CSV table of C-alpha atoms in Angstrom, one decimal:
chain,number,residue,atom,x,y,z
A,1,UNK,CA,-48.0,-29.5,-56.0
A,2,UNK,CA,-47.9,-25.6,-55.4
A,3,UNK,CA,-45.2,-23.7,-54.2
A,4,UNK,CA,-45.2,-22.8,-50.3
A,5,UNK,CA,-44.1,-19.3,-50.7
A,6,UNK,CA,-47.0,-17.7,-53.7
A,7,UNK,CA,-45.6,-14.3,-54.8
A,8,UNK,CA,-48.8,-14.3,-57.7
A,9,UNK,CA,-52.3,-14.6,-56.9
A,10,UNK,CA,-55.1,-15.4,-59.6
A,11,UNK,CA,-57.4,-12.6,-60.8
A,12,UNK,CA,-60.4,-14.2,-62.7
A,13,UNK,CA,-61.4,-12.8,-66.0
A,14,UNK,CA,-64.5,-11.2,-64.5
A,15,UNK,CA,-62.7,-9.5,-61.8
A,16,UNK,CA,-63.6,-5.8,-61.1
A,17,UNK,CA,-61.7,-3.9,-58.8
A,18,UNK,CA,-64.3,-0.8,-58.6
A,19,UNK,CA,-66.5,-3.2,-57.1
A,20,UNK,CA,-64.6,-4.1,-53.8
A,21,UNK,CA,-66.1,-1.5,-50.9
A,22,UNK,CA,-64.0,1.2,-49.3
A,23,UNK,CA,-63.0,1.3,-45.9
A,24,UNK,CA,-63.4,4.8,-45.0
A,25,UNK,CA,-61.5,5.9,-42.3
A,26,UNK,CA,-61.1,9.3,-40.4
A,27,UNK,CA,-58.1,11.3,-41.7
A,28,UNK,CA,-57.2,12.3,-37.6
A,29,UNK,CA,-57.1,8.7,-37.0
A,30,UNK,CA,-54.1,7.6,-34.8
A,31,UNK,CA,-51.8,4.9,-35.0
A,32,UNK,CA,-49.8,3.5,-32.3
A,33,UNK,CA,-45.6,3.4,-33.0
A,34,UNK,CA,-42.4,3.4,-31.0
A,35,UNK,CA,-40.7,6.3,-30.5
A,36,UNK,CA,-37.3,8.1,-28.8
A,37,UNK,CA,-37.9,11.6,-26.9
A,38,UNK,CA,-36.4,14.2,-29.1
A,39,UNK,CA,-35.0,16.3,-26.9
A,40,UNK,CA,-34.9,17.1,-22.7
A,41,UNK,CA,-38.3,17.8,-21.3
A,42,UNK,CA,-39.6,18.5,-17.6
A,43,UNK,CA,-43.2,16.9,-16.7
A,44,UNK,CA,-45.2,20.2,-15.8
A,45,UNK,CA,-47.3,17.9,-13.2
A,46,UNK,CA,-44.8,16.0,-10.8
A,47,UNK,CA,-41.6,17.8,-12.2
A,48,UNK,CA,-40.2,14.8,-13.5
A,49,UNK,CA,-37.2,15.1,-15.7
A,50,UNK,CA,-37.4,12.9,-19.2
A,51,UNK,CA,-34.4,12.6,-21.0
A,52,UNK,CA,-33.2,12.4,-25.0
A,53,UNK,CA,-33.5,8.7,-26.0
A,54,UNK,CA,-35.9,7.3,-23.8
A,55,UNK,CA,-38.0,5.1,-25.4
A,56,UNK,CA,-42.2,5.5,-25.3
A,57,UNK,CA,-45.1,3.7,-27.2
A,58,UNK,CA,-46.8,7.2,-28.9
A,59,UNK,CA,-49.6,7.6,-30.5
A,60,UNK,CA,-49.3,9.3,-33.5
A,61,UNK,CA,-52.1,11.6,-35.6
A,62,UNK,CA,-51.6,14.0,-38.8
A,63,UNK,CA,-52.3,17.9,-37.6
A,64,UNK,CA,-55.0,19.0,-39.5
A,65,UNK,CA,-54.9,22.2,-41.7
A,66,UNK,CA,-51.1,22.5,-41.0
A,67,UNK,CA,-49.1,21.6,-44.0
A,68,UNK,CA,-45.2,22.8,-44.4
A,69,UNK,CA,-44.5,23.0,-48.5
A,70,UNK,CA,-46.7,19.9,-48.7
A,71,UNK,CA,-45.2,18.0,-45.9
A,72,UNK,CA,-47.6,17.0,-43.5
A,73,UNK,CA,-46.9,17.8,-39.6
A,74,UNK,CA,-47.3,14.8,-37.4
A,75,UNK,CA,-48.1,15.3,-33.4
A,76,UNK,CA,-47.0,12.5,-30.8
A,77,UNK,CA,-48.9,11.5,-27.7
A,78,UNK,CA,-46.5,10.2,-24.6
A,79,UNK,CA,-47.2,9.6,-20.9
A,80,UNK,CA,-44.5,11.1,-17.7
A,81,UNK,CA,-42.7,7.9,-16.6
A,82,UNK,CA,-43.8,8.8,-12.8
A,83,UNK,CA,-47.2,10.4,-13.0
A,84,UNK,CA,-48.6,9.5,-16.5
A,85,UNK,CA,-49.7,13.0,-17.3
A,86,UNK,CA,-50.4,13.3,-21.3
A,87,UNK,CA,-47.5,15.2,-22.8
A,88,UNK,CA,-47.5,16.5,-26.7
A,89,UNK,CA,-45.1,17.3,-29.1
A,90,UNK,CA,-45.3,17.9,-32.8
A,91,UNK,CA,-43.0,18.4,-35.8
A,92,UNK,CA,-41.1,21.0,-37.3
A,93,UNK,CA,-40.0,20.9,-40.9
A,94,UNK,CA,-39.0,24.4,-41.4
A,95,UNK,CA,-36.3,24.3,-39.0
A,96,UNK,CA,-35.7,20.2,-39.3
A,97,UNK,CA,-36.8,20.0,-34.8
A,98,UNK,CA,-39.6,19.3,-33.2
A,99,UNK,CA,-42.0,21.9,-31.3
A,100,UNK,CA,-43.1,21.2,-26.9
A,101,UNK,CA,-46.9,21.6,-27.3
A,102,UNK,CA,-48.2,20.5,-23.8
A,103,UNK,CA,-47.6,19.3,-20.6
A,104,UNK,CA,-44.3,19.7,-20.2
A,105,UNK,CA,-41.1,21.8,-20.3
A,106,UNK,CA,-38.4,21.5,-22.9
A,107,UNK,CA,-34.9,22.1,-21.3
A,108,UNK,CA,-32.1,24.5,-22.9
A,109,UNK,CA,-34.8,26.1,-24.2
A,110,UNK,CA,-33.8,29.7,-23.4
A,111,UNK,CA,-29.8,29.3,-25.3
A,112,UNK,CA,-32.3,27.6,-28.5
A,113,UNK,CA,-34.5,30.8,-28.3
A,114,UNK,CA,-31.6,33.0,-27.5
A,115,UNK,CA,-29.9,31.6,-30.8
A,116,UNK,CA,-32.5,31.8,-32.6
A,117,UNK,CA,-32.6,35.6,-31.9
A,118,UNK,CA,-29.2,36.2,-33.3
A,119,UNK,CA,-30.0,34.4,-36.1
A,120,UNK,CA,-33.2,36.8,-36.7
A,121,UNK,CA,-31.2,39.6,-35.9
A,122,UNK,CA,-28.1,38.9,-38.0
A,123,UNK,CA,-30.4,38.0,-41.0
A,124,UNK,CA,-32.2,41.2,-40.7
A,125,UNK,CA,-28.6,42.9,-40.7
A,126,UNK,CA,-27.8,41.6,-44.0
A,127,UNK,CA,-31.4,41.9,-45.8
A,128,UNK,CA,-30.9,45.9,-44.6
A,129,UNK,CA,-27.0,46.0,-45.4
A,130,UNK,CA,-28.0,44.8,-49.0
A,131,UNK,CA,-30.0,47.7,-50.2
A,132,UNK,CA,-28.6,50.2,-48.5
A,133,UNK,CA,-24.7,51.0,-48.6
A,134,UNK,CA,-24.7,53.6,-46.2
A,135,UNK,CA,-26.0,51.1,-43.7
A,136,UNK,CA,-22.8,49.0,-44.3
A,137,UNK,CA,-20.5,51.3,-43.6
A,138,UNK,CA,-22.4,52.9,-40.3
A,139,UNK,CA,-22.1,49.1,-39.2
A,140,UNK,CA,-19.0,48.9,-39.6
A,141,UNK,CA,-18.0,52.1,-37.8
A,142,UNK,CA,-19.9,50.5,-35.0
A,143,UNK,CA,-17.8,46.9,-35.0
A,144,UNK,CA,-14.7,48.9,-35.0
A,145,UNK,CA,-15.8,50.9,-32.1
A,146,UNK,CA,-16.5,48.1,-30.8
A,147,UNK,CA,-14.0,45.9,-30.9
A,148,UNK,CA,-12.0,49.0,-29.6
A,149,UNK,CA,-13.9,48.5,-26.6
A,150,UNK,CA,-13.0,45.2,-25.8
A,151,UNK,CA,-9.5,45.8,-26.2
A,152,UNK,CA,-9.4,48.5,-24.1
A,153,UNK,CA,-11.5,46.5,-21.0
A,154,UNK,CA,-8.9,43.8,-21.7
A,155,UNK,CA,-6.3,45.7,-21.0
A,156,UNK,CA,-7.3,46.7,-18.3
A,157,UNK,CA,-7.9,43.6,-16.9
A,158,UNK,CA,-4.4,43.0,-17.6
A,159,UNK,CA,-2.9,45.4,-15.8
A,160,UNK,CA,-5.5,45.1,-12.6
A,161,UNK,CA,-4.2,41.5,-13.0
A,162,UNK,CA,-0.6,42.5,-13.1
A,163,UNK,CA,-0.8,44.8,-9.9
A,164,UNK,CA,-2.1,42.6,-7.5
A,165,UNK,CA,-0.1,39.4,-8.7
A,166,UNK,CA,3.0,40.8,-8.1
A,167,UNK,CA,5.0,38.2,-9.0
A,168,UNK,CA,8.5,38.7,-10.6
A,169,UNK,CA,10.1,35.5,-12.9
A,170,UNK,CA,13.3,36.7,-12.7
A,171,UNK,CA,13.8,36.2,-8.9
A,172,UNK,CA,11.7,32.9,-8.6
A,173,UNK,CA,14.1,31.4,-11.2
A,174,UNK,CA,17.4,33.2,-9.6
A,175,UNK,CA,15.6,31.0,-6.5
A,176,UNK,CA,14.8,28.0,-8.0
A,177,UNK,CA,18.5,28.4,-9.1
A,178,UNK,CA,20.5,28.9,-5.6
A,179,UNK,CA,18.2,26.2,-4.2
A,180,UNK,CA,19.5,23.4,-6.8
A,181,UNK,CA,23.3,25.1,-6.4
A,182,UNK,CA,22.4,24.4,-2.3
A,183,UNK,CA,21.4,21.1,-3.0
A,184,UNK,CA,23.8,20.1,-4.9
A,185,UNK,CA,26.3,21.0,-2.5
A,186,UNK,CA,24.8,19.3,0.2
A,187,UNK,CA,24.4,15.7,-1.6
A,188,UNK,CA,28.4,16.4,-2.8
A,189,UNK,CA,28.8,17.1,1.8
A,190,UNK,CA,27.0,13.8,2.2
A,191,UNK,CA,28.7,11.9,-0.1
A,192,UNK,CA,32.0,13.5,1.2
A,193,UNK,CA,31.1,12.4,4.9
A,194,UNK,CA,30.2,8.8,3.7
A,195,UNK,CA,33.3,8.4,1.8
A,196,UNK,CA,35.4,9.3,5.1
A,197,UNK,CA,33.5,7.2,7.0
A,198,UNK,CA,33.9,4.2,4.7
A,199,UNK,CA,37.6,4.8,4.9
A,200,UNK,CA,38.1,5.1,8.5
A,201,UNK,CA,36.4,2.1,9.3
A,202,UNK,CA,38.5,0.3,6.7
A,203,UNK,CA,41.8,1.8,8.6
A,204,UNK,CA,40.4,0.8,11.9
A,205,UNK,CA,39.7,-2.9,10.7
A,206,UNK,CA,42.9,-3.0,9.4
A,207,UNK,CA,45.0,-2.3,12.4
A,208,UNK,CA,42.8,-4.7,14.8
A,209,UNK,CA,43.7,-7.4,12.1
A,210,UNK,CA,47.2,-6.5,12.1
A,211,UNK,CA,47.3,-6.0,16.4
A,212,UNK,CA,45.7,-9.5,16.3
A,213,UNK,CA,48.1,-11.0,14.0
A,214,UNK,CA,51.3,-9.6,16.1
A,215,UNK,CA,49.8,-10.7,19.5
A,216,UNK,CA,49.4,-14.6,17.8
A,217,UNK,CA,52.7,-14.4,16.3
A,218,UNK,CA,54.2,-13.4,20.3
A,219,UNK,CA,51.8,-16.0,22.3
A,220,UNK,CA,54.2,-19.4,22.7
A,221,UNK,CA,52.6,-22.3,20.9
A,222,UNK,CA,51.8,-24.6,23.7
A,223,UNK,CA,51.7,-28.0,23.6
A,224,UNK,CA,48.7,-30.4,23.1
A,225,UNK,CA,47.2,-31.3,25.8
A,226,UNK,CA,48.0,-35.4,26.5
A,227,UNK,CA,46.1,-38.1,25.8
A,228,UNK,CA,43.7,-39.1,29.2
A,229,UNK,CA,44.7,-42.6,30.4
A,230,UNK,CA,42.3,-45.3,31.0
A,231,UNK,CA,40.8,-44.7,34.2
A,232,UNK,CA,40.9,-48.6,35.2
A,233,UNK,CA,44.8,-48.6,34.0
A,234,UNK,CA,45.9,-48.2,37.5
A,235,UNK,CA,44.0,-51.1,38.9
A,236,UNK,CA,46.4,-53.0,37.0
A,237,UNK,CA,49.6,-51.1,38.0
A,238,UNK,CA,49.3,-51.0,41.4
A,239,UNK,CA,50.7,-54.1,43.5
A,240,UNK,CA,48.4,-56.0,45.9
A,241,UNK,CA,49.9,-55.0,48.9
A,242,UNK,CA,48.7,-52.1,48.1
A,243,UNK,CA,45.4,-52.8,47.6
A,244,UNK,CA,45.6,-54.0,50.9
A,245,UNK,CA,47.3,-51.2,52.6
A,246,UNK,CA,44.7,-48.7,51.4
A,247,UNK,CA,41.7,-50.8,52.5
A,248,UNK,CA,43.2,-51.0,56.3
A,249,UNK,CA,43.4,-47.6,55.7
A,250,UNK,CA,39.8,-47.1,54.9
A,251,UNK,CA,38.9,-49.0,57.5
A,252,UNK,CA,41.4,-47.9,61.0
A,253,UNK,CA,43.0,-44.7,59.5
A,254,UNK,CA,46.5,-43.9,58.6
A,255,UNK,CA,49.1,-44.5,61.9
A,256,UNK,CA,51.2,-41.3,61.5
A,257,UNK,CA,47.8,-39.1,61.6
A,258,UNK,CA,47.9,-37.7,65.5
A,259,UNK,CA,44.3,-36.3,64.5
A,260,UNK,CA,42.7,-40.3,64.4
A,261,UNK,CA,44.9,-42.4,66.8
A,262,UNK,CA,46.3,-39.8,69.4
A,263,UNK,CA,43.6,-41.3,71.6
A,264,UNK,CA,44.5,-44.6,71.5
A,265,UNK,CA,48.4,-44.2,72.7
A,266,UNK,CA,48.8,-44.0,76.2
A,267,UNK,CA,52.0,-42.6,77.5
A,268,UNK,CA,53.6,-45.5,79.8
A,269,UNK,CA,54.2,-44.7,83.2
A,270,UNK,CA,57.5,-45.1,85.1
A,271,UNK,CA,58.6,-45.1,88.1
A,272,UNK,CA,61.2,-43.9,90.5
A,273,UNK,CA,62.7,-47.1,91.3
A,274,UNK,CA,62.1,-48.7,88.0
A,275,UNK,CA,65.7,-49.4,86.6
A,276,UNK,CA,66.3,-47.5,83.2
A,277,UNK,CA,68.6,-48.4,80.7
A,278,UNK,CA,72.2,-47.8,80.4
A,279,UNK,CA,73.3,-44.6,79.7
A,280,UNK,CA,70.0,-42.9,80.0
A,281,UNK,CA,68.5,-40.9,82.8
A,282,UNK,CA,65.6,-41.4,85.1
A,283,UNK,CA,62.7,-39.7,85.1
A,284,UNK,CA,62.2,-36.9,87.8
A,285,UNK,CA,59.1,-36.6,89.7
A,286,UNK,CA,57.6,-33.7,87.7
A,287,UNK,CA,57.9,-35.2,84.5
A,288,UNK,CA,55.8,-37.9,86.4
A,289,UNK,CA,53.3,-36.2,87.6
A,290,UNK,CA,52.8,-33.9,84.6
A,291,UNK,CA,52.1,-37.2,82.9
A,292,UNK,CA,55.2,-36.6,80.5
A,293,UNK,CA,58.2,-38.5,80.6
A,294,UNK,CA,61.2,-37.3,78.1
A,295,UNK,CA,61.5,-39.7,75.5
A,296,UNK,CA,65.1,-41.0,75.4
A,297,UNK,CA,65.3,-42.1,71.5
A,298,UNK,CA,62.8,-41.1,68.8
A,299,UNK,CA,60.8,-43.5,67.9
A,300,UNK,CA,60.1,-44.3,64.2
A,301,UNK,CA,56.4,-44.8,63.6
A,302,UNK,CA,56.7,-48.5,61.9
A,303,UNK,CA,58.4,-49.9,65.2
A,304,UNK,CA,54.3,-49.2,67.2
A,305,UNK,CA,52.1,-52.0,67.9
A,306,UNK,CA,49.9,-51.0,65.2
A,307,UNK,CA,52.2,-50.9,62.5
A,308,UNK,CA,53.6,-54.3,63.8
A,309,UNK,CA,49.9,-55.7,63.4
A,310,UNK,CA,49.2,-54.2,59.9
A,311,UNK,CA,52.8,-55.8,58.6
A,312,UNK,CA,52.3,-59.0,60.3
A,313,UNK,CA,48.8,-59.2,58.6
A,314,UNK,CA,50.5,-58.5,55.6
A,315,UNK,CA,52.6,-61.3,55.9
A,316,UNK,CA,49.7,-63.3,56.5
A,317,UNK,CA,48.3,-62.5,53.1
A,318,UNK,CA,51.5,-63.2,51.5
A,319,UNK,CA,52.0,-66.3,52.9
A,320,UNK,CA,48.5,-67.2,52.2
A,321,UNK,CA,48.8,-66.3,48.4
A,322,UNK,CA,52.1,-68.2,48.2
């Protein structure tokens, strides 16, 4: 059985490489890879910005006749994102970048060409300081002057600065220090205040505890209040005659009230040649017509008729009950 993964092939004995055809292909043909955008460009066509890192699928071709120390130059083919306008760009070994060909902008390109100016400028500096010693110290003479210059215009700056500022340190901190003395002060006031405060309420509680504990200590102790009977107690101590007398007095009213049963006593009328007891006087005629006769001998209220009745219905009852 043969192996599934064949690292050798066979080659017959008669096997002639010279004799397998050529393909022959163009040397500007292009092949199609995956790239990143080098650097920041600007589409030329809709104005679209295209930033480092974003990823196309270029087509890439060898520059003919364009060779850097034997290293070949390679150009890429990319489309705008927005309008699909053909932009180019191409390497640049010699200074390790890559060079905007067409259809679009790169960005920061004037501080690239503005740095690669000093470059030119300081390397043309040193290639002349190098033959000619004279030169060196001219330049020199100029750096010193120079930097003379600068100082100068700085200082002047300074002092411009200083006169419109203004500002003196010594009296901002001689503020910033009578403003914490101030404060200070005032938190040890406040503190002050509440610590009065504190204690004066304290003295006041004290002397309505102590007014409170003389006026209970003068107040007599007074006695507990007895124990309420039971209301149907007094059905049991009361006698039945009682009873009884109360219930005529429901019913007729009480005899020595004048109020109820002055009505129903009529003064009896006498006459002058009625005989009147012994030892009393008669009656004169104006005490008979006035209707009034002088009564000889108070009479007690329980000798009336109607106290004679009530008692002799008490008997009655008793009698009956014996």
């Amino acid at each position: 059985m043969s192996e599934r993964k064949v690292l050798n092939k066979y080659y017959p004995p008669d096997f002639d490489p010279s004799k397998i055809p050529k393909l022959k292909l163009p040397k500007d043909r292009q092949y199609v890879v995956r790239l990143m955008a080098p650097f920041n460009m600007r589409c030329k066509t809709c104005g679209e910005y295209i930033y480092k890192g974003k990823k196309f699928n270029a087509r890439k071709e060898t520059v003919q006749n364009e060779v850097y120390l034997g290293l070949p130059i390679f150009r890429f083919y990319i489309k705008c994102t927005r309008c699909l306008a053909e932009i180019t760009f191409k390497t640049d070994p010699e200074n390790t970048d890559y060079t905007m060909e067409h259809g679009a902008t790169r960005n920061f390109q004037a501080e690239k060409l503005l740095e690669e100016e000093e470059k030119r400028v300081q390397k043309e500096r040193e290639d002349e300081e190098l033959n000619n010693p004279m030169k060196v110290l001219e330049n020199r003479t100029k750096d010193s002057k120079l930097e003379m210059e600068v100082l100068e215009n700085l200082q002047e700056l300074k002092d411009l600065n200083q006169r419109q500022a203004h500002v003196d340190f010594e009296a901002m901190l001689r503020q910033h220090r009578l403003s914490e003395e101030e404060r200070q002060k005032q938190e040890q006031e406040e503190d002050e205040r509440e610590t009065a405060a504190l204690v004066e309420e304290a003295r006041k509680r004290r002397l309505l505890e102590d007014s409170d504990s003389e006026e209970d200590a003068a107040a007599p102790t007074l006695p507990p209040p007895p124990l309420r009977p039971n209301p149907t107690a007094i059905l049991d101590e009361a006698p039945k005659a009682k009873k009884k007398v109360e219930s005529w007095e429901r019913s007729v009213g009480t005899l020595a009230s004048r109020s109820q049963l002055s009505g129903l006593v009529m003064v009896k009328k006498t006459y002058l040649n009625c005989s009147t007891p012994q030892g009393q006087p008669a009656p004169t005629l104006d005490t008979v017509k006035n209707g009034k006769a002088a009564d000889p001998a108070p009479r007690t209220p329980g000798t009336s008729s109607l106290s004679q009745l009530g008692a002799y219905s008490d008997s009655e009852d008793s009698s009956s009950s014996n």
